[in-house]
Short mmCIF file of C-alpha atoms in Angstrom, two decimals:
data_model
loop_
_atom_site.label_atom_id
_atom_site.label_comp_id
_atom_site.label_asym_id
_atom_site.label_seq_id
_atom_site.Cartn_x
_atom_site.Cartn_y
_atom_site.Cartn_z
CA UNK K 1 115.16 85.93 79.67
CA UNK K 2 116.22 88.84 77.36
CA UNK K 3 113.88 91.26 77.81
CA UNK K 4 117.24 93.67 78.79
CA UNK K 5 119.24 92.70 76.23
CA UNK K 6 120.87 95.79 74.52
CA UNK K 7 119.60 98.04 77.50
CA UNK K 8 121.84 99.56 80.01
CA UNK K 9 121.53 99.82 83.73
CA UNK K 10 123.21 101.54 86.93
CA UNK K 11 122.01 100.45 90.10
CA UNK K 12 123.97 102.65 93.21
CA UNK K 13 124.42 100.92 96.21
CA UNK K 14 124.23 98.00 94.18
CA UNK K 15 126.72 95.71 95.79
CA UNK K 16 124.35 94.26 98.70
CA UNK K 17 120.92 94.04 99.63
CA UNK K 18 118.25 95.10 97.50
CA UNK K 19 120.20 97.45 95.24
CA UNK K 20 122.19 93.93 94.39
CA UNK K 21 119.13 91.80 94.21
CA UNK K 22 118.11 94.24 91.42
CA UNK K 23 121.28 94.48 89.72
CA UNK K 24 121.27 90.34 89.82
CA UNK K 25 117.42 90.69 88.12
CA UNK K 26 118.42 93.22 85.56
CA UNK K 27 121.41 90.38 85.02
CA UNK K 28 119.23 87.88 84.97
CA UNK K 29 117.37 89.23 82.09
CA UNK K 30 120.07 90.29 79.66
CA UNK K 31 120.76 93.80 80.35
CA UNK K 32 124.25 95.05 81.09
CA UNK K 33 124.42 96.27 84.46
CA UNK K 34 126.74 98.78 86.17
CA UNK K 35 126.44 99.01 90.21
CA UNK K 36 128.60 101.37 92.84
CA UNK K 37 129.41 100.93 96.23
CA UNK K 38 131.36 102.08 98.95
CA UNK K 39 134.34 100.12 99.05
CA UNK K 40 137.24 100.04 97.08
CA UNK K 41 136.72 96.75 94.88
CA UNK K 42 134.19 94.19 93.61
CA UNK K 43 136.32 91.61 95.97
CA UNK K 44 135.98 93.60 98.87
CA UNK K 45 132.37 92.66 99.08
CA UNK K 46 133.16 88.30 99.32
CA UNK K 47 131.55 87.05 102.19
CA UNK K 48 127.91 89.67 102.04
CA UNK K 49 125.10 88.77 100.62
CA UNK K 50 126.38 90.53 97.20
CA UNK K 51 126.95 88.58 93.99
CA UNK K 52 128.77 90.56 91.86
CA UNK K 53 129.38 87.93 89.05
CA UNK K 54 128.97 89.55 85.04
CA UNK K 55 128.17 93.28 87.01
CA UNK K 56 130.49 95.94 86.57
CA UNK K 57 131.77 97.38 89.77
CA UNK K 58 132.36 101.10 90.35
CA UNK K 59 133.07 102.37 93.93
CA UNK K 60 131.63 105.68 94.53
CA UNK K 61 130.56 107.81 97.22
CA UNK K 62 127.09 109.38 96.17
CA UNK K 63 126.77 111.93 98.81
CA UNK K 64 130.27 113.77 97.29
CA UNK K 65 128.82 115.91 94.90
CA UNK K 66 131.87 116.48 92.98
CA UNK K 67 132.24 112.59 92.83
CA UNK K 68 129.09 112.23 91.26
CA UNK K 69 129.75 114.57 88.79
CA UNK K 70 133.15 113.15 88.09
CA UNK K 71 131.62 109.71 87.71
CA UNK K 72 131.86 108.30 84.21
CA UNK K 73 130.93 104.60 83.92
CA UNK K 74 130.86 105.40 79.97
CA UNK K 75 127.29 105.37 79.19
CA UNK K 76 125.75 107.29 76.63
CA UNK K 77 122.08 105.92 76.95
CA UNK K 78 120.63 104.65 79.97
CA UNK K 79 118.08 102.68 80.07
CA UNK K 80 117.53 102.55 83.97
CA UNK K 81 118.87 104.29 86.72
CA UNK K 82 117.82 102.71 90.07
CA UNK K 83 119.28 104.62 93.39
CA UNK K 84 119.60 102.27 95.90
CA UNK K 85 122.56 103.64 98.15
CA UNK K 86 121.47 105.06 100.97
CA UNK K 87 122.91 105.09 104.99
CA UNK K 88 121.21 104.76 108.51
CA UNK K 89 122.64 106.08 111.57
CA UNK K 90 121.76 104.44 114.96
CA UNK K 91 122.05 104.99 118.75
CA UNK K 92 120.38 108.42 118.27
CA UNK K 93 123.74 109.69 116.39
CA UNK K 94 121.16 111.67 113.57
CA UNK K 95 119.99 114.21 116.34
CA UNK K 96 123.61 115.55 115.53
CA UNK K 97 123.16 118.34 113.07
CA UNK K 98 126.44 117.22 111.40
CA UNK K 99 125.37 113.30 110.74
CA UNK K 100 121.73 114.79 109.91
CA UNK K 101 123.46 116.67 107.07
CA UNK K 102 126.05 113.85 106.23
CA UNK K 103 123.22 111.07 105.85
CA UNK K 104 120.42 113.92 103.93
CA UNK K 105 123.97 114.36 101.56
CA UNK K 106 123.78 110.82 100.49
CA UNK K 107 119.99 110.07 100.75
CA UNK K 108 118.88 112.72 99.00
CA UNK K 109 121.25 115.35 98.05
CA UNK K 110 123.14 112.57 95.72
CA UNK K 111 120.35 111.04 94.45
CA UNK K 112 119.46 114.14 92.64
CA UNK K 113 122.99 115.03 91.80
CA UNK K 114 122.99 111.48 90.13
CA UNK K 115 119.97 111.61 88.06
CA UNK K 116 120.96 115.06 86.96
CA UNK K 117 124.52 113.77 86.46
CA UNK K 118 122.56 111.23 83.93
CA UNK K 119 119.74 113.33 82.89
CA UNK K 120 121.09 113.61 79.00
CA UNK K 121 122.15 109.11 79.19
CA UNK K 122 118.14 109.07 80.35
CA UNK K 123 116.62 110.96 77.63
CA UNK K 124 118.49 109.59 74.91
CA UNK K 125 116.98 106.06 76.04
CA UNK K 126 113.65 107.39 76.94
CA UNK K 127 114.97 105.77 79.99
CA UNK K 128 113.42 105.74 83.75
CA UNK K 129 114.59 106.12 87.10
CA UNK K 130 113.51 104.33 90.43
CA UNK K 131 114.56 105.80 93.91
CA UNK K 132 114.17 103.59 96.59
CA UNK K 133 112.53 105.09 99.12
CA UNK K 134 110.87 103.12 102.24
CA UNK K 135 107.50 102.88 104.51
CA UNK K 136 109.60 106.06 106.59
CA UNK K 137 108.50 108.21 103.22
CA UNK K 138 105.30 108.58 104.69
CA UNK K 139 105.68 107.89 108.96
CA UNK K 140 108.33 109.16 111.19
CA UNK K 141 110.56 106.99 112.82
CA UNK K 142 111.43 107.97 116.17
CA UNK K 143 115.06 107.54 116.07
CA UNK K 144 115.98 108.05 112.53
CA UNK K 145 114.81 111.66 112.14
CA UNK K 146 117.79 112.19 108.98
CA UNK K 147 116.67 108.64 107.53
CA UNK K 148 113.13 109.65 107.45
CA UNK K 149 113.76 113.32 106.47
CA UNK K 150 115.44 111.77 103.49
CA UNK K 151 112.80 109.19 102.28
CA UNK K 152 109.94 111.85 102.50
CA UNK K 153 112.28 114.29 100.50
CA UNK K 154 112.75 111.62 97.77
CA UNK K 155 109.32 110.83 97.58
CA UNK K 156 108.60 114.60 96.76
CA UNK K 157 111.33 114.64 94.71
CA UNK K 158 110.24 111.61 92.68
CA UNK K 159 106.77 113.75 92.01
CA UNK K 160 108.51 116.88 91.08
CA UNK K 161 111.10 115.09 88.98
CA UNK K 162 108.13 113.12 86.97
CA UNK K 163 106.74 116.08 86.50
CA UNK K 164 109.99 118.22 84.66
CA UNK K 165 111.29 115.16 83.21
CA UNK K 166 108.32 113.76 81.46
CA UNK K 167 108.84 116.34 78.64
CA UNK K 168 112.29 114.56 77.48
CA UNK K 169 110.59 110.89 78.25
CA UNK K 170 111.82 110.29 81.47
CA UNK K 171 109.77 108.35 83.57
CA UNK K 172 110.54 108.96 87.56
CA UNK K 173 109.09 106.36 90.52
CA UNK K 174 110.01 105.06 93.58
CA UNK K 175 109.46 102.03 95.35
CA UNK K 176 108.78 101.92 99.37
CA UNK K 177 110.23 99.03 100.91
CA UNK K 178 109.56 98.23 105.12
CA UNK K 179 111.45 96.28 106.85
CA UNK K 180 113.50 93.94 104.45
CA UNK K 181 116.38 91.65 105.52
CA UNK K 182 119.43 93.49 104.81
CA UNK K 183 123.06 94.30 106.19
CA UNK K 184 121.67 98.00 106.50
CA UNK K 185 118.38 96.68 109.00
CA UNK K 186 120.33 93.93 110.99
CA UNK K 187 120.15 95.63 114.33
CA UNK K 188 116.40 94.75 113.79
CA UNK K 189 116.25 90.97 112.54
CA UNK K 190 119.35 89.80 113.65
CA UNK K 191 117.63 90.15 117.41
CA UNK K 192 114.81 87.29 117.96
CA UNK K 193 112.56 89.57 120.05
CA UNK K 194 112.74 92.51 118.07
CA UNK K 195 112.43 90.54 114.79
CA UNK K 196 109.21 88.32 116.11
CA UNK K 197 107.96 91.25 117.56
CA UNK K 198 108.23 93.26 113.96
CA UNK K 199 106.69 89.69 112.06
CA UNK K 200 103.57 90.05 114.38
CA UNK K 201 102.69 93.16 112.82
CA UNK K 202 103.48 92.33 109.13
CA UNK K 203 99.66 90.83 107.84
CA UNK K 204 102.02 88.66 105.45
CA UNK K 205 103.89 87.75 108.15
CA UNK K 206 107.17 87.62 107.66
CA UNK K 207 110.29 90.67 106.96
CA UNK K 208 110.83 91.37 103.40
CA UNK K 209 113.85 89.79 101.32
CA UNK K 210 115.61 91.90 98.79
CA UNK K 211 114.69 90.02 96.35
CA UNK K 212 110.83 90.86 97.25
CA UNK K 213 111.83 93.82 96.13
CA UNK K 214 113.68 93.71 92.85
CA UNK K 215 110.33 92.38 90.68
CA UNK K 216 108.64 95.76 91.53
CA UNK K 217 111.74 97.70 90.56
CA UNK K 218 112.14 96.13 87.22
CA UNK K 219 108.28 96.12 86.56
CA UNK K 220 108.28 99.97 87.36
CA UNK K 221 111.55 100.48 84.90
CA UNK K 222 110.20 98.06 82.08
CA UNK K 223 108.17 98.98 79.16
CA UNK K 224 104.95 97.52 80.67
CA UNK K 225 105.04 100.61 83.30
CA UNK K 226 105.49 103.03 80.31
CA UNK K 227 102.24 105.39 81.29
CA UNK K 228 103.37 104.84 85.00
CA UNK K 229 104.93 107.88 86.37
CA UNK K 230 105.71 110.11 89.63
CA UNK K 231 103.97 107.39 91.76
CA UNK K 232 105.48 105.28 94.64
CA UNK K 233 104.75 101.88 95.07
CA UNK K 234 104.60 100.49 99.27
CA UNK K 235 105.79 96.99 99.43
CA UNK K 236 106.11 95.72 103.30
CA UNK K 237 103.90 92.84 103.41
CA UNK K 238 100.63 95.06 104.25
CA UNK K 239 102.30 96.73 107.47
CA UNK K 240 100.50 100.48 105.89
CA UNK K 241 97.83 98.71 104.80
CA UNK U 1 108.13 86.66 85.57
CA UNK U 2 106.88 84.99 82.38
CA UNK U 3 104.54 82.44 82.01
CA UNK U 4 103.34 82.26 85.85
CA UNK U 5 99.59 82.59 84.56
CA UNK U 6 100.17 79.19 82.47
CA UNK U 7 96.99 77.12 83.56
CA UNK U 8 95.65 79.32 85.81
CA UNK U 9 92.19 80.38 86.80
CA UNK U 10 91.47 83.62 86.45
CA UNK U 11 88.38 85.53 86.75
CA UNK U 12 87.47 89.36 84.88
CA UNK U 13 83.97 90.91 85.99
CA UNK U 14 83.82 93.25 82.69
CA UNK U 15 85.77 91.88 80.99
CA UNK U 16 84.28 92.33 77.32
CA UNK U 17 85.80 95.68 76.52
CA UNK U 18 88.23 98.51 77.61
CA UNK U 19 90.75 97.68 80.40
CA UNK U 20 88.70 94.60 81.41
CA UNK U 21 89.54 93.16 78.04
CA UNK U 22 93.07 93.65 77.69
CA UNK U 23 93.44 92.03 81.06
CA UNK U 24 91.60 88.71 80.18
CA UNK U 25 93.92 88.80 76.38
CA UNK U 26 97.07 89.10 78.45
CA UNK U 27 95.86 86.02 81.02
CA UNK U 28 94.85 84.18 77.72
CA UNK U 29 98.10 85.28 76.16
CA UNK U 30 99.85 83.99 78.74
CA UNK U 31 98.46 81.10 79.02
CA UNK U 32 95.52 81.07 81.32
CA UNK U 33 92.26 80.22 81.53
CA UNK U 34 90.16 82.95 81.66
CA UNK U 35 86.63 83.89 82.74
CA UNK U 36 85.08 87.14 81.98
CA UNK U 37 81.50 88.51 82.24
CA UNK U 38 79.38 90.69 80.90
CA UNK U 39 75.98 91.93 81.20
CA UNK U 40 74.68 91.00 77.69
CA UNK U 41 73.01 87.89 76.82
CA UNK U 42 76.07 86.35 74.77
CA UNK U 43 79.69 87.71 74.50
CA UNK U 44 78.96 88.16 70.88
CA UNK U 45 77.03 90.79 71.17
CA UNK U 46 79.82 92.85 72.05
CA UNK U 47 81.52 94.86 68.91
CA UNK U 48 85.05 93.13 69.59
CA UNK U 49 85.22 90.77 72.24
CA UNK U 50 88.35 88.96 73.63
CA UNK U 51 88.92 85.68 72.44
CA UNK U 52 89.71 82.07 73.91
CA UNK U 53 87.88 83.08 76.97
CA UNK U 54 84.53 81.39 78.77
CA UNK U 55 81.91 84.16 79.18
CA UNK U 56 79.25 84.29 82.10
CA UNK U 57 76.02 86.74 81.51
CA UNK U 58 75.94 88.44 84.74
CA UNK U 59 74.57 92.13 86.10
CA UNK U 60 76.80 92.14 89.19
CA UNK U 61 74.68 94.68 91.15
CA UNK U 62 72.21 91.98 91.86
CA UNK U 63 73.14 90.07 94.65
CA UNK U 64 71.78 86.85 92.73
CA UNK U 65 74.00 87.20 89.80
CA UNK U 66 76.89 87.47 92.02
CA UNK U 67 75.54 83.72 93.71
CA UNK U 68 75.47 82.20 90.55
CA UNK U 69 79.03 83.83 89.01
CA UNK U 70 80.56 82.44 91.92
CA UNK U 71 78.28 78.90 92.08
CA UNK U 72 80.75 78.82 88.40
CA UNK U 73 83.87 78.07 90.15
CA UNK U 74 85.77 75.23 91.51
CA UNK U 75 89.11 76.42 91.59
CA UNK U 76 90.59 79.76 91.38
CA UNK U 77 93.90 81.68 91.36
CA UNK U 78 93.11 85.10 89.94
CA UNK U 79 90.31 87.75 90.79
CA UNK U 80 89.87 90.98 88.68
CA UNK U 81 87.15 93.06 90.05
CA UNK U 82 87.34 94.99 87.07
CA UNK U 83 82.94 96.01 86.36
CA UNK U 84 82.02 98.99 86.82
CA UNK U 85 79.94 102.05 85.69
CA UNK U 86 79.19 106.03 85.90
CA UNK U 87 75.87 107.47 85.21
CA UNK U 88 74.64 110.84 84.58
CA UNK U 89 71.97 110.43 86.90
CA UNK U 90 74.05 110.15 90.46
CA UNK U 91 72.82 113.16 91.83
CA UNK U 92 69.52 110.78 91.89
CA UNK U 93 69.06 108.36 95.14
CA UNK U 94 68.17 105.66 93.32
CA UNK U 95 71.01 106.14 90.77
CA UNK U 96 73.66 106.81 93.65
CA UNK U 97 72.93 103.49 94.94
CA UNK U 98 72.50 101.25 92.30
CA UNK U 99 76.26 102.43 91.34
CA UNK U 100 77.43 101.98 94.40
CA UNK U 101 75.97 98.75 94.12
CA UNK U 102 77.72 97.53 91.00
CA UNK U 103 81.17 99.01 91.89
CA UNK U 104 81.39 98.51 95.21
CA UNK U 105 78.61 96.19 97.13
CA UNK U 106 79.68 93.62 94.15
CA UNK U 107 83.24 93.84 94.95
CA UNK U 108 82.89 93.23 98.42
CA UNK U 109 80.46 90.26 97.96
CA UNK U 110 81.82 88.44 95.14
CA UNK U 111 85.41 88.57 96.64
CA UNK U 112 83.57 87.24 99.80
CA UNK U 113 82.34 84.39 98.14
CA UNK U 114 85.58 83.08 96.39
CA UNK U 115 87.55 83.96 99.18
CA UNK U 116 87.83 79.87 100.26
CA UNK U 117 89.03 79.18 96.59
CA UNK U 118 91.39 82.16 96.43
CA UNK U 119 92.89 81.24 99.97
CA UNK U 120 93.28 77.34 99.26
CA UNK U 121 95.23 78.73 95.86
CA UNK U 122 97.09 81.35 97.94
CA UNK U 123 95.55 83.66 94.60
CA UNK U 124 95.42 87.05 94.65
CA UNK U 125 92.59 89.90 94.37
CA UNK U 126 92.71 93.20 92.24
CA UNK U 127 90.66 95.61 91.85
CA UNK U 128 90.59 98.40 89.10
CA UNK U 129 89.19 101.98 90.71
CA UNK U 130 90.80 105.30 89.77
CA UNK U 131 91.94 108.60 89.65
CA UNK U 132 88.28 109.10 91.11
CA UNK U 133 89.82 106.58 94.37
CA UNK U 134 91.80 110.00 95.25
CA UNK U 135 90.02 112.92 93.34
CA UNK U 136 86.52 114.35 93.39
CA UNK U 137 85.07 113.68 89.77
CA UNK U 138 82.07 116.47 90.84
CA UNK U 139 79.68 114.98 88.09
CA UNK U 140 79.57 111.53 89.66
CA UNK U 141 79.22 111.45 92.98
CA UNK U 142 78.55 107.97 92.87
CA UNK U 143 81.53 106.29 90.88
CA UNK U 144 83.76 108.62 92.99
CA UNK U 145 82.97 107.39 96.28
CA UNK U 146 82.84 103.91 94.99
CA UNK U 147 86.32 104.27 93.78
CA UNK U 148 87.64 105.69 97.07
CA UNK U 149 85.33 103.04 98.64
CA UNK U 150 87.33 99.94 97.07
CA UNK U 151 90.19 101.98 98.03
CA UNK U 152 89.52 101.58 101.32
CA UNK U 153 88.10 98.10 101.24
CA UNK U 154 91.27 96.79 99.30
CA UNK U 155 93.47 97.70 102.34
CA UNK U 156 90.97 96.14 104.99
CA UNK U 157 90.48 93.05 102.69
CA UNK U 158 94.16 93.31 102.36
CA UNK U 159 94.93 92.95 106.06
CA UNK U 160 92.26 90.44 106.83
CA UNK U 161 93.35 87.72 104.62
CA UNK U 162 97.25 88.43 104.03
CA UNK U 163 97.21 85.46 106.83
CA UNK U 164 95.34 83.34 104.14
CA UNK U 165 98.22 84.23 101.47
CA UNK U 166 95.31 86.26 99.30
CA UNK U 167 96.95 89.30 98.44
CA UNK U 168 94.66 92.12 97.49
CA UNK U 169 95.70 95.32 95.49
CA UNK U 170 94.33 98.46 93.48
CA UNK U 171 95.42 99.70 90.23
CA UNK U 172 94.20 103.33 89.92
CA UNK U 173 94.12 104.01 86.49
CA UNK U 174 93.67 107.81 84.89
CA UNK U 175 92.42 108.35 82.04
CA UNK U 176 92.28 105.29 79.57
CA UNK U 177 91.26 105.06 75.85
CA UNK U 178 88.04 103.32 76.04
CA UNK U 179 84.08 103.77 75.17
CA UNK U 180 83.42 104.73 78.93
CA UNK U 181 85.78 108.18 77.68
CA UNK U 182 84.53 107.85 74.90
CA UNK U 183 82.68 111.15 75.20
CA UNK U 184 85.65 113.38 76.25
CA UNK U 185 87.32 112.48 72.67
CA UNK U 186 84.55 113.79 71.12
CA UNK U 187 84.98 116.74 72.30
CA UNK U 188 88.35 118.43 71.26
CA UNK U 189 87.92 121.73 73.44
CA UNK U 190 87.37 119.26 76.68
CA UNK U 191 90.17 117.02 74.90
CA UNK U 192 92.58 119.87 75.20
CA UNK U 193 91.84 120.74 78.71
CA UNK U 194 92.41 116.85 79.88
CA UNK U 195 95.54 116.52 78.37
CA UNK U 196 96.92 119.58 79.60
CA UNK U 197 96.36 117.93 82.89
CA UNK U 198 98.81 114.81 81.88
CA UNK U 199 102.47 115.52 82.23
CA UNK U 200 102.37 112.67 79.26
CA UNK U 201 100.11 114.15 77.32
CA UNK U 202 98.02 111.81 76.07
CA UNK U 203 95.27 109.49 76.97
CA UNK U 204 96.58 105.81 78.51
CA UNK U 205 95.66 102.62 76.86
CA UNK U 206 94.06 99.75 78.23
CA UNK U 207 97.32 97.39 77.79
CA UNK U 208 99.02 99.74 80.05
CA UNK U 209 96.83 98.94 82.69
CA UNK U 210 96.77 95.34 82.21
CA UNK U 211 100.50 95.14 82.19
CA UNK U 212 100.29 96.90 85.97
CA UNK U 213 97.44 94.60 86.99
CA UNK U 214 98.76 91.41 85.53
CA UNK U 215 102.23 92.13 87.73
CA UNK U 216 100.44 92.90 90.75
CA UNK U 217 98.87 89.12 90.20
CA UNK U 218 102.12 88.27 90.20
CA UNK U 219 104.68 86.39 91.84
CA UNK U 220 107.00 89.50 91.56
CA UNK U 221 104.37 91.56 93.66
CA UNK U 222 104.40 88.45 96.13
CA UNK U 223 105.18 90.97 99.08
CA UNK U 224 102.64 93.70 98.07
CA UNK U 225 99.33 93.45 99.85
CA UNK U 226 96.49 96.45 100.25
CA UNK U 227 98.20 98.81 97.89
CA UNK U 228 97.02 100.58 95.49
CA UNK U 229 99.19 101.77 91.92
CA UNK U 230 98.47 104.93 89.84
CA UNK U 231 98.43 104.49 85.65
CA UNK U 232 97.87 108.16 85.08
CA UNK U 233 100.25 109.08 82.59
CA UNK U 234 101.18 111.19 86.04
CA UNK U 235 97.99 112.98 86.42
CA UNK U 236 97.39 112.69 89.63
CA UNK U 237 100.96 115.05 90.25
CA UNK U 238 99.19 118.06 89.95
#
């Protein structure tokens, strides 16, 4: 308990899934925690796996660039930015040059925009920042070629930010999550076969929660990771392995 | 994430000095009971040894002394195959092997032997290479392919007992403030040069890489099996 106290977070696309499971550990701990989200209110989100209770809500769309940019949750040091939003596009829609662009804008495009958009709230913390990638960072995925194009751009982008930012004590990292249970991957555990067949090839045997998640992201953001940076950390139950 | 370790059994190989002894003060710390060992004849013949901790004398490239560290144990939770060693002889046969031996044969074999204990405690395994797991270190031939050896073996071990609930990880550290680097402190030209190689700029401690190997013990790490993690100060970015 406590070890955030006094320390500020923002965790995007933190109003479900694993961005929320980390905003509810940052919580948890004592920091104050700011998440976005796509829809218009905290209440909008009753009835998903999002518990929003003692986090302060924003909605924001992180692949507008001139959103970000607008976007002032009034923080002056940040402690932790964690990008979590991301989107998915199924039934082959991201062979479509337009939906390949729309979902690179808000995989990738924002999360730069956002950690430049907070570069100055970072280094007056000495603060860190944790993209969440995913196991498609490093292997293609057949019909996902925007999703994939975006999580091997961040992964490069988490090296090359470690490397400018480490000079104002900004620490840069990214966690690769497979398959974990959230509204985002429910075409794939929400069907028996396709979820049984997916468990058979995870050596832990079983899909990720979000919540498998959020430890990593706070260890990689906490003090103890302070000589950790511009490295990824895989965790999918041993499917790479 | 606090106080998980309380009461349980945890074994360092090394675990005298450098990153091997931070590791068995932050078990102890934490509440643990902790093992290390060492190769001399009683822990205090070491400068500045941890404290609170049972010590085993054991030279873990014999294949006897690995029988008799593991003969030790009844229960475990925690493995740290943290011994190891570089020579300046591995250009030698004999040297080659005998480090191979100690950082690598060793791991293999003494994780072999506590596997049972490890999978009736659903423990976890980690082992400490380095930067040397992903880089040539052209000197040592030996300690580099040993690295990138338990690189390999911590993803195979990794995905032959994740069915046990054993969970076995890497920490990759770069370099670390202890006697093994001793040498390159010495040295302030070859100082220079190595830090300019570290986006941080400066040399890691050994706490730093206990923290990282203490969390991927950890119930917070419970879905991360045959990984490995980088404490490198970001070194390994260039």
């Amino acid at each position: 308990m406590g070890e955030w106290a006094g320390k500020t977070v923002l965790v995007t696309g933190g109003s479900t899934g694993i961005g929320n499971a980390a905003a509810r550990a940052f919580r948890d701990n004592g920091a104050r925690v700011i998440v976005t989200g796509t829809r218009g209110s905290a209440a909008d989100y009753a009835g998903t796996d999002g518990d929003l209770s003692g986090i302060d809500y924003h909605q924001l769309d992180q692949g507008d660039l001139a959103a970000v940019a607008a976007f002032d949750p009034g923080v002056a040091r940040l402690d932790a930015l964690v990008v979590s939003g991301a989107k998915v596009a199924y039934k082959r829609a991201e062979f479509v040059p337009e939906i390949f662009a729309d979902v690179l804008a808000t995989n990738l495009t924002g999360p730069m925009a956002l950690v430049m958009r907070f570069r100055a709230a970072l280094a007056a913390a000495r603060g860190s920042v944790i993209l969440v990638g995913s196991v498609a960072s490093f292997k293609g995925t057949i019909g996902q070629p925007a999703y994939s194009a975006s999580k091997g751009g961040l992964l490069t982008l988490t090296r090359t930010l470690a490397q400018a930012l480490g000079g104002e004590g900004i620490r840069v990292n990214l966690v690769a999550p497979g398959l974990v249970r959230s509204k985002m991957t429910a075409i794939t555990w929400e069907h028996p076969d396709r979820l049984a067949a997916t468990e058979r090839q995870v050596p832990l045997g079983r899909i990720g929660e979000p919540d498998d998640i959020a430890g990593p992201i706070l260890f990689l953001a906490s003090d103890a990771a302070r000589y950790v940076t511009g490295t990824s950390l895989v965790i999918d139950g041993g499917l790479s392995a | 994430m606090s106080n998980w370790a309380q009461g349980r059994t945890v074994l360092v190989t090394g675990g005298t000095q450098g990153i091997g002894k931070a590791v068995a003060e932050q078990f102890t710390a934490q509440g643990a009971s902790v093992t290390v060992t060492g190769t001399r004849s009683h822990i205090s013949c070491y400068d500045d040894p941890p404290a609170d901790v049972a010590y085993i004398q054991a030279d873990l490239t014999w294949p006897e002394a690995r029988a008799e560290v593991a003969a030790h144990f009844h229960a475990l939770d925690v493995l740290i195959n943290n011994a190891g060693r570089g020579s300046a002889r591995e250009y030698e046969q004999d040297e080659f092997e005998a480090v191979i031996d100690t950082n690598l044969n060793a791991v293999m074999d003494l994780s072999v032997r506590l596997h049972p204990l490890l999978k009736e405690a659903r423990g976890s395994i980690v082992n400490v290479g380095s930067l040397a797991s992903f880089l040539a270190l052209k000197e040592t031939p030996a300690y580099t392919a040993s690295k990138a050896g338990l690189l390999g073996l911590t993803r195979a071990l990794g995905d032959k007992w994740a069915n046990d609930g054993v969970r076995v990880n890497l920490v990759a550290p770069g370099f670390i403030e202890t006697r093994m680097t001793e040498g390159a402190r010495q040295n302030p030209e070859r100082e220079r040069r190595l830090m300019k190689a570290i986006p941080m700029l400066r040399w890691g401690q050994p706490a730093e890489v206990a923290n990282a190997i203490l969390f991927l013990a950890s119930p917070a790490a419970s879905y991360i099996t045959g990984q490995s993690l980088a404490i490198d100060g970001g070194l390994m970015l260039r």
